[in-house]
PDB file of C-alpha atoms (C1' of nucleotides) in Angstrom:
ATOM      1  CA  MET A  12     -28.891 -16.840  -4.207  1.00 39.00           C
ATOM      2  CA  GLU A  13     -26.120 -19.546  -3.080  1.00 44.00           C
ATOM      3  CA  SER A  14     -28.219 -21.977  -0.022  1.00 71.00           C
ATOM      4  CA  ARG A  15     -26.855 -25.662   1.248  1.00 84.00           C
ATOM      5  CA  PRO A  16     -23.304 -25.755   0.770  1.00 89.00           C
ATOM      6  CA  ARG A  17     -21.897 -29.247  -0.827  1.00 93.00           C
ATOM      7  CA  MET A  18     -19.242 -31.227   0.384  1.00 94.00           C
ATOM      8  CA  THR A  19     -17.147 -31.120  -3.012  1.00 96.00           C
ATOM      9  CA  LYS A  20     -13.528 -33.721  -2.886  1.00 96.00           C
ATOM     10  CA  GLN A  21     -11.626 -30.751  -2.998  1.00 97.00           C
ATOM     11  CA  ARG A  22     -13.883 -29.322   0.177  1.00 97.00           C
ATOM     12  CA  GLN A  23     -13.132 -32.797   1.928  1.00 97.00           C
ATOM     13  CA  VAL A  24      -9.787 -32.452   1.095  1.00 97.00           C
ATOM     14  CA  ILE A  25      -8.800 -29.460   2.602  1.00 97.00           C
ATOM     15  CA  LEU A  26     -10.197 -29.545   5.215  1.00 97.00           C
ATOM     16  CA  GLU A  27      -8.547 -33.591   5.412  1.00 97.00           C
ATOM     17  CA  GLU A  28      -4.512 -31.701   4.725  1.00 97.00           C
ATOM     18  CA  LEU A  29      -5.187 -28.500   7.090  1.00 97.00           C
ATOM     19  CA  ARG A  30      -6.195 -30.238   9.777  1.00 96.00           C
ATOM     20  CA  MET A  31      -3.269 -32.723   9.754  1.00 96.00           C
ATOM     21  CA  MET A  32      -0.991 -30.364   9.378  1.00 94.00           C
ATOM     22  CA  HIS A  33      -0.679 -28.013  12.653  1.00 90.00           C
ATOM     23  CA  THR A  34       1.849 -25.599  11.396  1.00 92.00           C
ATOM     24  CA  HIS A  35      -0.482 -22.634  10.825  1.00 92.00           C
ATOM     25  CA  PRO A  36       0.044 -22.941   6.636  1.00 94.00           C
ATOM     26  CA  THR A  37      -0.926 -20.228   3.940  1.00 94.00           C
ATOM     27  CA  ALA A  38      -3.141 -20.875   1.398  1.00 95.00           C
ATOM     28  CA  ASP A  39      -1.111 -21.660  -1.334  1.00 95.00           C
ATOM     29  CA  GLU A  40       0.955 -23.885   1.279  1.00 95.00           C
ATOM     30  CA  LEU A  41      -2.012 -25.809   1.429  1.00 97.00           C
ATOM     31  CA  TYR A  42      -2.277 -25.581  -1.902  1.00 97.00           C
ATOM     32  CA  GLU A  43       1.383 -27.254  -3.049  1.00 96.00           C
ATOM     33  CA  ARG A  44       0.385 -29.730  -0.187  1.00 96.00           C
ATOM     34  CA  VAL A  45      -3.377 -30.670  -1.547  1.00 97.00           C
ATOM     35  CA  ARG A  46      -2.080 -31.179  -4.738  1.00 96.00           C
ATOM     36  CA  ASP A  47      -0.758 -34.379  -3.983  1.00 97.00           C
ATOM     37  CA  ARG A  48      -3.832 -35.240  -3.305  1.00 97.00           C
ATOM     38  CA  LEU A  49      -5.336 -33.510  -6.038  1.00 97.00           C
ATOM     39  CA  PRO A  50      -3.243 -32.421  -9.240  1.00 95.00           C
ATOM     40  CA  ARG A  51      -6.065 -30.210 -10.885  1.00 95.00           C
ATOM     41  CA  ILE A  52      -6.571 -29.139  -8.572  1.00 97.00           C
ATOM     42  CA  SER A  53      -6.758 -24.363  -8.634  1.00 96.00           C
ATOM     43  CA  LEU A  54      -5.149 -22.108  -6.451  1.00 97.00           C
ATOM     44  CA  GLY A  55      -8.218 -20.569  -6.813  1.00 96.00           C
ATOM     45  CA  THR A  56     -10.470 -23.242  -5.600  1.00 97.00           C
ATOM     46  CA  VAL A  57      -8.129 -23.923  -2.361  1.00 97.00           C
ATOM     47  CA  TYR A  58      -9.097 -19.582  -1.255  1.00 97.00           C
ATOM     48  CA  ARG A  59     -12.968 -20.078  -1.430  1.00 96.00           C
ATOM     49  CA  ASN A  60     -12.745 -22.930   0.233  1.00 96.00           C
ATOM     50  CA  LEU A  61     -11.138 -21.388   2.878  1.00 96.00           C
ATOM     51  CA  GLU A  62     -12.962 -18.489   2.582  1.00 93.00           C
ATOM     52  CA  LYS A  63     -16.183 -20.479   2.768  1.00 94.00           C
ATOM     53  CA  LEU A  64     -14.865 -23.169   6.242  1.00 94.00           C
ATOM     54  CA  ALA A  65     -13.435 -20.349   8.037  1.00 92.00           C
ATOM     55  CA  ALA A  66     -17.166 -18.447   7.645  1.00 89.00           C
ATOM     56  CA  SER A  67     -18.881 -21.793   9.251  1.00 90.00           C
ATOM     57  CA  GLY A  68     -16.694 -21.970  12.262  1.00 90.00           C
ATOM     58  CA  MET A  69     -15.593 -24.973  10.452  1.00 94.00           C
ATOM     59  CA  ILE A  70     -11.428 -23.351  10.280  1.00 95.00           C
ATOM     60  CA  ARG A  71      -9.905 -20.281  12.399  1.00 91.00           C
ATOM     61  CA  ARG A  72      -8.671 -17.867   9.817  1.00 89.00           C
ATOM     62  CA  LEU A  73      -5.413 -15.876  11.641  1.00 86.00           C
ATOM     63  CA  GLU A  74      -4.961 -13.033  10.239  1.00 71.00           C
ATOM     64  CA  LYS A  75      -2.051 -10.732  11.183  1.00 65.00           C
ATOM     65  CA  THR A  76       0.909 -12.909  10.626  1.00 67.00           C
ATOM     66  CA  GLY A  77       3.655 -10.758   7.529  1.00 74.00           C
ATOM     67  CA  SER A  78       2.249 -10.002   4.063  1.00 80.00           C
ATOM     68  CA  GLN A  79       0.155 -13.757   3.739  1.00 85.00           C
ATOM     69  CA  MET A  80      -3.319 -15.099   5.521  1.00 88.00           C
ATOM     70  CA  ARG A  81      -2.633 -18.104   8.085  1.00 90.00           C
ATOM     71  CA  PHE A  82      -5.175 -20.773   9.138  1.00 91.00           C
ATOM     72  CA  ASP A  83      -5.736 -23.286  11.293  1.00 93.00           C
ATOM     73  CA  GLY A  84      -7.271 -26.662  11.585  1.00 89.00           C
ATOM     74  CA  ASP A  85      -7.422 -27.076  15.245  1.00 92.00           C
ATOM     75  CA  LEU A  86     -10.078 -25.275  17.227  1.00 87.00           C
ATOM     76  CA  HIS A  87      -9.810 -25.920  20.562  1.00 86.00           C
ATOM     77  CA  ASP A  88      -9.349 -22.760  22.679  1.00 81.00           C
ATOM     78  CA  HIS A  89      -5.658 -21.805  21.832  1.00 84.00           C
ATOM     79  CA  GLN A  90      -4.163 -19.476  21.450  1.00 83.00           C
ATOM     80  CA  HIS A  91      -0.865 -18.519  19.059  1.00 83.00           C
ATOM     81  CA  ILE A  92       3.508 -17.174  19.057  1.00 84.00           C
ATOM     82  CA  ARG A  93       4.877 -16.109  16.852  1.00 78.00           C
ATOM     83  CA  CYS A  94       8.892 -15.369  15.778  1.00 78.00           C
ATOM     84  CA  ILE A  95       8.679 -11.779  14.924  1.00 72.00           C
ATOM     85  CA  LEU A  96      12.103 -13.496  12.502  1.00 69.00           C
ATOM     86  CA  CYS A  97      10.605 -15.865  11.016  1.00 70.00           C
ATOM     87  CA  GLY A  98       7.822 -15.546  10.053  1.00 72.00           C
ATOM     88  CA  ARG A  99       6.813 -19.367  12.349  1.00 78.00           C
ATOM     89  CA  ILE A 100       3.881 -19.573  14.224  1.00 84.00           C
ATOM     90  CA  GLU A 101       3.292 -22.111  17.048  1.00 84.00           C
ATOM     91  CA  ASP A 102      -0.021 -23.033  19.873  1.00 86.00           C
ATOM     92  CA  ILE A 103       0.315 -21.756  23.451  1.00 84.00           C
ATOM     93  CA  GLU A 104      -2.327 -23.449  25.314  1.00 77.00           C
ATOM     94  CA  ALA A 105      -3.654 -19.815  26.965  1.00 66.00           C
ATOM     95  CA  GLU A 106      -6.995 -18.928  27.451  1.00 61.00           C
ATOM     96  CA  PRO A 107      -7.521 -15.563  27.510  1.00 59.00           C
ATOM     97  CA  GLU A 108     -10.906 -15.255  28.265  1.00 68.00           C
ATOM     98  CA  PRO A 109     -12.097 -10.860  28.881  1.00 70.00           C
ATOM     99  CA  THR A 110     -12.108 -10.598  32.872  1.00 69.00           C
ATOM    100  CA  HIS A 111     -13.745  -7.821  34.756  1.00 73.00           C
ATOM    101  CA  CYS A 112     -11.272  -5.298  34.071  1.00 71.00           C
ATOM    102  CA  ASP A 113     -11.423  -5.681  29.657  1.00 73.00           C
ATOM    103  CA  TYR A 114     -15.278  -5.109  29.962  1.00 79.00           C
ATOM    104  CA  LYS A 115     -14.435  -2.408  32.271  1.00 77.00           C
ATOM    105  CA  LEU A 116     -11.802  -1.064  30.379  1.00 77.00           C
ATOM    106  CA  VAL A 117     -14.316  -1.654  26.655  1.00 81.00           C
ATOM    107  CA  ALA A 118     -16.945   0.187  29.234  1.00 82.00           C
ATOM    108  CA  GLY A 119     -15.350   3.228  28.415  1.00 80.00           C
ATOM    109  CA  THR A 120     -15.141   3.531  24.157  1.00 82.00           C
ATOM    110  CA  GLY A 121     -18.777   2.519  24.336  1.00 83.00           C
ATOM    111  CA  PHE A 122     -17.240  -1.024  21.631  1.00 85.00           C
ATOM    112  CA  ARG A 123     -19.629  -4.540  22.682  1.00 83.00           C
ATOM    113  CA  LEU A 124     -17.416  -6.064  23.090  1.00 82.00           C
ATOM    114  CA  ILE A 125     -16.964  -9.057  21.257  1.00 80.00           C
ATOM    115  CA  GLU A 126     -13.415 -11.003  21.863  1.00 76.00           C
ATOM    116  CA  ARG A 127     -10.481 -10.783  24.232  1.00 78.00           C
ATOM    117  CA  ARG A 128      -7.638 -12.020  20.688  1.00 77.00           C
ATOM    118  CA  VAL A 129      -4.146 -11.747  22.357  1.00 78.00           C
ATOM    119  CA  GLU A 130      -1.185 -12.566  20.667  1.00 77.00           C
ATOM    120  CA  TYR A 131       2.703 -13.571  21.525  1.00 79.00           C
ATOM    121  CA  VAL A 132       6.061 -12.940  19.744  1.00 78.00           C
ATOM    122  CA  GLY A 133       9.304 -13.107  19.627  1.00 80.00           C
ATOM    123  CA  VAL A 134      11.602 -15.421  18.465  1.00 81.00           C
ATOM    124  CA  CYS A 135      12.132 -18.955  18.146  1.00 81.00           C
ATOM    125  CA  PRO A 136      15.021 -21.241  19.066  1.00 82.00           C
ATOM    126  CA  ALA A 137      15.825 -21.731  15.360  1.00 78.00           C
ATOM    127  CA  CYS A 138      15.993 -18.329  14.486  1.00 79.00           C
ATOM    128  CA  GLU A 139      17.858 -17.318  18.469  1.00 77.00           C
ATOM    129  CA  ALA A 140      19.987 -20.178  16.954  1.00 79.00           C
ATOM    130  CA  LYS A 141      20.997 -18.626  14.078  1.00 70.00           C
ATOM    131  CA  LYS A 142      21.205 -15.110  15.569  1.00 62.00           C
ATOM    132  CA  GLY A 143      23.708 -16.778  18.196  1.00 61.00           C
ATOM    133  CA  LYS A 144      25.937 -18.121  15.698  1.00 57.00           C
ATOM    134  CA  MET A 145      26.421 -14.300  14.168  1.00 51.00           C
TER     135      MET A 145
ATOM    136  CA  MET B  30      24.661   1.640   3.224  1.00 40.00           C
ATOM    137  CA  GLU B  31      22.326   4.187   3.605  1.00 46.00           C
ATOM    138  CA  SER B  32      23.612   6.180   6.822  1.00 72.00           C
ATOM    139  CA  ARG B  33      22.053   8.991   8.756  1.00 85.00           C
ATOM    140  CA  PRO B  34      19.013   9.282   7.939  1.00 90.00           C
ATOM    141  CA  ARG B  35      17.386  13.253   6.473  1.00 94.00           C
ATOM    142  CA  MET B  36      15.087  15.073   8.085  1.00 94.00           C
ATOM    143  CA  THR B  37      12.608  16.073   4.494  1.00 96.00           C
ATOM    144  CA  LYS B  38       9.451  18.794   4.654  1.00 96.00           C
ATOM    145  CA  GLN B  39       7.595  15.310   3.218  1.00 97.00           C
ATOM    146  CA  ARG B  40       8.645  13.567   6.398  1.00 97.00           C
ATOM    147  CA  GLN B  41       8.254  16.026   8.388  1.00 97.00           C
ATOM    148  CA  VAL B  42       4.583  16.476   6.789  1.00 97.00           C
ATOM    149  CA  ILE B  43       3.186  13.088   7.000  1.00 97.00           C
ATOM    150  CA  LEU B  44       4.454  12.987  10.562  1.00 97.00           C
ATOM    151  CA  GLU B  45       2.841  15.963  12.293  1.00 97.00           C
ATOM    152  CA  GLU B  46      -0.320  14.305  10.327  1.00 97.00           C
ATOM    153  CA  LEU B  47       0.040  11.360  11.562  1.00 97.00           C
ATOM    154  CA  ARG B  48       0.786  12.118  15.014  1.00 97.00           C
ATOM    155  CA  MET B  49      -2.527  15.013  14.569  1.00 96.00           C
ATOM    156  CA  MET B  50      -5.435  12.663  12.777  1.00 94.00           C
ATOM    157  CA  HIS B  51      -5.454   9.702  16.844  1.00 91.00           C
ATOM    158  CA  THR B  52      -7.872   8.069  13.276  1.00 91.00           C
ATOM    159  CA  HIS B  53      -4.794   5.068  12.517  1.00 92.00           C
ATOM    160  CA  PRO B  54      -4.846   5.606   9.093  1.00 94.00           C
ATOM    161  CA  THR B  55      -3.993   3.079   6.341  1.00 94.00           C
ATOM    162  CA  ALA B  56      -0.777   4.479   4.000  1.00 95.00           C
ATOM    163  CA  ASP B  57      -3.699   6.635   1.330  1.00 95.00           C
ATOM    164  CA  GLU B  58      -6.017   7.925   3.828  1.00 95.00           C
ATOM    165  CA  LEU B  59      -2.809   9.607   5.794  1.00 97.00           C
ATOM    166  CA  TYR B  60      -1.893  10.280   1.851  1.00 97.00           C
ATOM    167  CA  GLU B  61      -5.314  11.761   1.169  1.00 96.00           C
ATOM    168  CA  ARG B  62      -4.816  14.507   4.087  1.00 97.00           C
ATOM    169  CA  VAL B  63      -0.549  15.747   3.900  1.00 97.00           C
ATOM    170  CA  ARG B  64      -1.714  16.502  -0.199  1.00 97.00           C
ATOM    171  CA  ASP B  65      -3.508  18.487   1.518  1.00 97.00           C
ATOM    172  CA  ARG B  66       0.402  20.142   2.351  1.00 97.00           C
ATOM    173  CA  LEU B  67       1.164  18.993  -0.362  1.00 97.00           C
ATOM    174  CA  PRO B  68       0.429  19.018  -3.240  1.00 96.00           C
ATOM    175  CA  ARG B  69       2.407  16.280  -5.011  1.00 95.00           C
ATOM    176  CA  ILE B  70       3.795  13.823  -2.781  1.00 97.00           C
ATOM    177  CA  SER B  71       3.354  10.590  -4.196  1.00 96.00           C
ATOM    178  CA  LEU B  72       2.033   7.164  -1.943  1.00 97.00           C
ATOM    179  CA  GLY B  73       4.937   5.629  -2.459  1.00 97.00           C
ATOM    180  CA  THR B  74       7.592   8.419  -0.242  1.00 97.00           C
ATOM    181  CA  VAL B  75       4.083   8.331   1.912  1.00 97.00           C
ATOM    182  CA  TYR B  76       4.954   4.340   1.872  1.00 97.00           C
ATOM    183  CA  ARG B  77       8.859   4.971   2.390  1.00 96.00           C
ATOM    184  CA  ASN B  78       8.868   7.441   5.366  1.00 96.00           C
ATOM    185  CA  LEU B  79       6.181   5.349   7.136  1.00 96.00           C
ATOM    186  CA  GLU B  80       8.261   2.989   6.758  1.00 93.00           C
ATOM    187  CA  LYS B  81      10.865   4.699   8.318  1.00 94.00           C
ATOM    188  CA  LEU B  82      10.075   6.314  11.071  1.00 94.00           C
ATOM    189  CA  ALA B  83       8.113   3.152  12.103  1.00 92.00           C
ATOM    190  CA  ALA B  84      12.301   0.835  11.267  1.00 89.00           C
ATOM    191  CA  SER B  85      13.126   4.363  14.124  1.00 90.00           C
ATOM    192  CA  GLY B  86      10.273   4.113  15.748  1.00 90.00           C
ATOM    193  CA  MET B  87       9.178   7.666  15.714  1.00 94.00           C
ATOM    194  CA  ILE B  88       5.723   5.438  15.003  1.00 95.00           C
ATOM    195  CA  ARG B  89       3.492   2.264  14.617  1.00 91.00           C
ATOM    196  CA  ARG B  90       2.795   0.214  12.813  1.00 89.00           C
ATOM    197  CA  LEU B  91      -0.427  -2.257  13.182  1.00 85.00           C
ATOM    198  CA  GLU B  92      -0.595  -4.712  11.807  1.00 68.00           C
ATOM    199  CA  LYS B  93      -2.891  -6.535   9.064  1.00 61.00           C
ATOM    200  CA  THR B  94      -5.587  -5.181   9.756  1.00 66.00           C
ATOM    201  CA  GLY B  95      -8.023  -5.888   7.091  1.00 73.00           C
ATOM    202  CA  SER B  96      -5.596  -5.891   3.593  1.00 81.00           C
ATOM    203  CA  GLN B  97      -3.973  -2.686   5.023  1.00 86.00           C
ATOM    204  CA  MET B  98      -2.209  -1.353   7.053  1.00 88.00           C
ATOM    205  CA  ARG B  99      -2.151   1.209  10.490  1.00 90.00           C
ATOM    206  CA  PHE B 100      -0.472   3.173  11.334  1.00 91.00           C
ATOM    207  CA  ASP B 101      -0.379   5.551  15.015  1.00 93.00           C
ATOM    208  CA  GLY B 102       1.765   7.849  15.768  1.00 90.00           C
ATOM    209  CA  ASP B 103       0.797   7.815  19.655  1.00 92.00           C
ATOM    210  CA  LEU B 104       3.846   6.836  21.347  1.00 87.00           C
ATOM    211  CA  HIS B 105       1.688   6.155  24.865  1.00 86.00           C
ATOM    212  CA  ASP B 106       1.777   2.691  25.771  1.00 81.00           C
ATOM    213  CA  HIS B 107      -1.685   1.216  24.687  1.00 84.00           C
ATOM    214  CA  GLN B 108      -3.654  -1.157  23.299  1.00 82.00           C
ATOM    215  CA  HIS B 109      -6.435  -0.812  20.621  1.00 83.00           C
ATOM    216  CA  ILE B 110     -10.167  -2.257  19.688  1.00 84.00           C
ATOM    217  CA  ARG B 111     -11.313  -2.454  16.523  1.00 78.00           C
ATOM    218  CA  CYS B 112     -14.382  -3.000  14.568  1.00 77.00           C
ATOM    219  CA  ILE B 113     -15.447  -6.228  13.254  1.00 72.00           C
ATOM    220  CA  LEU B 114     -17.539  -4.814  10.940  1.00 69.00           C
ATOM    221  CA  CYS B 115     -16.312  -1.718   9.801  1.00 69.00           C
ATOM    222  CA  GLY B 116     -13.136  -2.170  10.129  1.00 72.00           C
ATOM    223  CA  ARG B 117     -12.694   1.345  12.978  1.00 77.00           C
ATOM    224  CA  ILE B 118      -9.879   1.105  15.233  1.00 83.00           C
ATOM    225  CA  GLU B 119     -10.329   2.987  18.756  1.00 84.00           C
ATOM    226  CA  ASP B 120      -7.259   3.787  21.952  1.00 86.00           C
ATOM    227  CA  ILE B 121      -8.166   1.713  25.044  1.00 84.00           C
ATOM    228  CA  GLU B 122      -6.081   2.647  28.399  1.00 77.00           C
ATOM    229  CA  ALA B 123      -4.840  -1.957  29.037  1.00 66.00           C
ATOM    230  CA  GLU B 124      -0.652  -1.952  30.899  1.00 61.00           C
ATOM    231  CA  PRO B 125      -0.795  -6.048  28.651  1.00 59.00           C
ATOM    232  CA  GLU B 126       2.823  -5.741  30.135  1.00 68.00           C
ATOM    233  CA  PRO B 127       2.932  -9.900  30.489  1.00 70.00           C
ATOM    234  CA  THR B 128       2.797 -11.618  33.884  1.00 70.00           C
ATOM    235  CA  HIS B 129       4.585 -14.179  35.240  1.00 73.00           C
ATOM    236  CA  CYS B 130       1.704 -16.991  33.461  1.00 71.00           C
ATOM    237  CA  ASP B 131       2.455 -16.253  30.587  1.00 73.00           C
ATOM    238  CA  TYR B 132       6.115 -16.397  30.726  1.00 79.00           C
ATOM    239  CA  LYS B 133       6.095 -20.094  32.204  1.00 77.00           C
ATOM    240  CA  LEU B 134       3.543 -20.295  29.146  1.00 77.00           C
ATOM    241  CA  VAL B 135       6.231 -19.372  26.988  1.00 81.00           C
ATOM    242  CA  ALA B 136       7.817 -21.500  28.241  1.00 82.00           C
ATOM    243  CA  GLY B 137       7.191 -24.421  26.543  1.00 80.00           C
ATOM    244  CA  THR B 138       7.431 -23.433  23.360  1.00 82.00           C
ATOM    245  CA  GLY B 139      10.868 -22.527  24.471  1.00 83.00           C
ATOM    246  CA  PHE B 140      10.654 -18.643  22.089  1.00 85.00           C
ATOM    247  CA  ARG B 141      11.937 -15.773  23.589  1.00 83.00           C
ATOM    248  CA  LEU B 142       9.205 -13.901  24.340  1.00 82.00           C
ATOM    249  CA  ILE B 143       9.259  -9.815  23.270  1.00 80.00           C
ATOM    250  CA  GLU B 144       5.864  -8.630  23.953  1.00 76.00           C
ATOM    251  CA  ARG B 145       2.607 -10.080  24.647  1.00 78.00           C
ATOM    252  CA  ARG B 146       0.393  -7.925  22.824  1.00 77.00           C
ATOM    253  CA  VAL B 147      -3.977  -7.507  22.848  1.00 79.00           C
ATOM    254  CA  GLU B 148      -6.617  -6.838  20.641  1.00 77.00           C
ATOM    255  CA  TYR B 149      -9.789  -6.522  21.509  1.00 79.00           C
ATOM    256  CA  VAL B 150     -12.189  -6.995  19.086  1.00 78.00           C
ATOM    257  CA  GLY B 151     -15.949  -5.889  19.337  1.00 80.00           C
ATOM    258  CA  VAL B 152     -18.803  -3.956  17.338  1.00 81.00           C
ATOM    259  CA  CYS B 153     -18.571  -0.482  17.374  1.00 81.00           C
ATOM    260  CA  PRO B 154     -21.400   2.319  18.123  1.00 83.00           C
ATOM    261  CA  ALA B 155     -21.636   3.425  14.470  1.00 78.00           C
ATOM    262  CA  CYS B 156     -22.719  -0.855  13.574  1.00 78.00           C
ATOM    263  CA  GLU B 157     -24.384  -0.735  16.356  1.00 78.00           C
ATOM    264  CA  ALA B 158     -26.934   1.538  15.714  1.00 80.00           C
ATOM    265  CA  LYS B 159     -27.268   0.837  11.664  1.00 70.00           C
ATOM    266  CA  LYS B 160     -27.755  -3.115  13.080  1.00 62.00           C
ATOM    267  CA  GLY B 161     -30.691  -1.976  15.376  1.00 62.00           C
ATOM    268  CA  LYS B 162     -32.290  -0.564  11.896  1.00 58.00           C
ATOM    269  CA  MET B 163     -32.338  -3.646  10.205  1.00 51.00           C
TER     270      MET B 163
ATOM    271  C1'  DT C   1     -31.958 -40.996 -13.041  1.00 96.03           C
ATOM    272  C1'  DT C   2     -33.600 -36.139 -13.691  1.00 96.03           C
ATOM    273  C1'  DA C   3     -33.124 -30.831 -12.738  1.00 96.03           C
ATOM    274  C1'  DA C   4     -31.519 -28.081 -10.599  1.00 96.03           C
ATOM    275  C1'  DT C   5     -27.763 -25.011  -9.334  1.00 96.03           C
ATOM    276  C1'  DA C   6     -22.960 -24.833  -6.037  1.00 96.03           C
ATOM    277  C1'  DA C   7     -18.725 -25.345  -6.839  1.00 96.03           C
ATOM    278  C1'  DT C   8     -14.692 -26.077 -10.197  1.00 96.03           C
ATOM    279  C1'  DA C   9     -10.241 -24.770 -13.749  1.00 96.03           C
ATOM    280  C1'  DG C  10      -8.542 -21.830 -15.669  1.00 96.03           C
ATOM    281  C1'  DT C  11      -7.149 -17.200 -17.025  1.00 96.03           C
ATOM    282  C1'  DA C  12      -8.362 -12.672 -16.162  1.00 96.03           C
ATOM    283  C1'  DA C  13      -7.948  -7.973 -12.447  1.00 96.03           C
ATOM    284  C1'  DT C  14      -7.811  -5.962  -8.860  1.00 96.03           C
ATOM    285  C1'  DT C  15      -5.442  -3.645  -5.040  1.00 96.03           C
ATOM    286  C1'  DA C  16      -2.344  -3.263  -1.867  1.00 96.03           C
ATOM    287  C1'  DT C  17       2.849  -2.493  -1.811  1.00 96.03           C
ATOM    288  C1'  DT C  18       7.751  -2.611  -3.598  1.00 96.03           C
ATOM    289  C1'  DA C  19      10.902  -1.749  -6.753  1.00 96.03           C
ATOM    290  C1'  DC C  20      13.861   0.941  -9.808  1.00 96.03           C
ATOM    291  C1'  DT C  21      16.040   5.714 -12.250  1.00 96.03           C
ATOM    292  C1'  DA C  22      17.230   9.893 -13.264  1.00 96.03           C
ATOM    293  C1'  DA C  23      15.923  14.370 -10.962  1.00 96.03           C
ATOM    294  C1'  DT C  24      16.291  16.735  -6.466  1.00 96.03           C
ATOM    295  C1'  DA C  25      17.006  19.032  -1.809  1.00 96.03           C
ATOM    296  C1'  DA C  26      19.590  18.641   2.469  1.00 96.03           C
ATOM    297  C1'  DT C  27      23.340  17.886   5.087  1.00 96.03           C
ATOM    298  C1'  DA C  28      28.988  17.976   6.254  1.00 96.03           C
ATOM    299  C1'  DG C  29      32.981  20.029   5.155  1.00 96.03           C
ATOM    300  C1'  DT C  30      35.690  23.171   4.011  1.00 96.03           C
TER     301       DT C  30
ATOM    302  C1'  DA D  26      28.216  31.019   1.968  1.00 96.03           C
ATOM    303  C1'  DC D  27      29.370  27.095  -1.196  1.00 96.03           C
ATOM    304  C1'  DT D  28      30.543  22.555  -2.800  1.00 96.03           C
ATOM    305  C1'  DA D  29      30.252  17.869  -2.339  1.00 96.03           C
ATOM    306  C1'  DT D  30      27.465  14.102  -1.652  1.00 96.03           C
ATOM    307  C1'  DT D  31      24.438  11.550  -1.567  1.00 96.03           C
ATOM    308  C1'  DA D  32      19.869  10.104   0.732  1.00 96.03           C
ATOM    309  C1'  DT D  33      15.037  11.053  -0.662  1.00 96.03           C
ATOM    310  C1'  DT D  34      12.145  12.594  -3.843  1.00 96.03           C
ATOM    311  C1'  DA D  35       7.757  12.006  -8.137  1.00 96.03           C
ATOM    312  C1'  DG D  36       6.299   9.315 -11.458  1.00 96.03           C
ATOM    313  C1'  DT D  37       5.933   4.684 -12.891  1.00 96.03           C
ATOM    314  C1'  DA D  38       7.087   0.204 -13.630  1.00 96.03           C
ATOM    315  C1'  DA D  39       6.287  -4.557 -11.535  1.00 96.03           C
ATOM    316  C1'  DT D  40       5.332  -7.759  -7.466  1.00 96.03           C
ATOM    317  C1'  DA D  41       2.128 -11.136  -4.557  1.00 96.03           C
ATOM    318  C1'  DA D  42      -1.568 -12.129  -2.938  1.00 96.03           C
ATOM    319  C1'  DT D  43      -5.970 -12.000  -3.195  1.00 96.03           C
ATOM    320  C1'  DT D  44     -10.558 -12.108  -5.690  1.00 96.03           C
ATOM    321  C1'  DA D  45     -13.799 -12.057  -9.741  1.00 96.03           C
ATOM    322  C1'  DC D  46     -15.698 -13.836 -14.204  1.00 96.03           C
ATOM    323  C1'  DT D  47     -17.160 -18.102 -17.382  1.00 96.03           C
ATOM    324  C1'  DA D  48     -18.100 -21.982 -19.517  1.00 96.03           C
ATOM    325  C1'  DT D  49     -17.903 -26.255 -17.935  1.00 96.03           C
ATOM    326  C1'  DT D  50     -17.952 -30.288 -14.356  1.00 96.03           C
ATOM    327  C1'  DA D  51     -20.339 -32.237 -10.318  1.00 96.03           C
ATOM    328  C1'  DT D  52     -23.257 -32.727  -5.807  1.00 96.03           C
ATOM    329  C1'  DT D  53     -27.924 -33.444  -4.016  1.00 96.03           C
ATOM    330  C1'  DA D  54     -32.530 -33.451  -3.324  1.00 96.03           C
ATOM    331  C1'  DA D  55     -36.573 -35.262  -5.896  1.00 96.03           C
TER     332       DA D  55
END
DNA sequence: TTAATAATAGTAATTATTACTAATAATAGT
DNA sequence: ACTATTATTAGTAATAATTACTATTATTAA
């Protein structure tokens, strides 16, 4: 029945590395990083811990980013901009508080509004440069 | 080298059914529906056509909503609200034109802004009712 | 220290999607 | 309408991300 969680060495390292990274890594990117410190850790452990940490609110799970899930150890209120070409994600200091107007729109659907997510999509400088050369 | 596309019976039916559905179906949901009219069609054909139709701008691909991709045959400018419990997606008549403020925010990142997507997340009436009974 | 059990490593299974291939059928040009 | 070209299909196999399983290990409370 799984009660109080334990702070294992693996969970600790995963959390620390994710918080240091700032690149919104995928599970396997983080796995590669964590292996420098814990060479015998398994990918399944990384997935399981990311799941647990996200469920407990200690990290953020970024949904809808290409074929893989991405994670963010930075909990401060911010949004993201994603490169439509290479998939890179960077932070943006937007404040997407739902407005009065949002609540009115949502009222028509019968839903109870929890959150309004704003995602910016564009082309990152690196990809723009690459494109210019073709 | 793949030049001019052909309007096959399969592509026609997939497009028609998607336009009729209004439920933002996944590929396999649409596959089930289309099979009523074309019993021998394969799932791969549905995927391939959804890909082609989205690339040509005839339908919209709703990215990463849960584990499966969803599609929308309604091209009119609108946004979506998703139920965080059951995954159901409904339409919302929001107009998310990027504002002056958005462009200023994005300028700091060096990205060229293409689109601002707004997604509303909440609890749908059905799930709210279910929750009330527990 | 010890007992209870959450978490792990390693591996297998699952699931959505994509790739492959021989056969079929939509279109352009005659 | 006939034919050649080749995009598309059905069927199946392959891929890739994620999750599940299981015996073993290690964290925590008492």
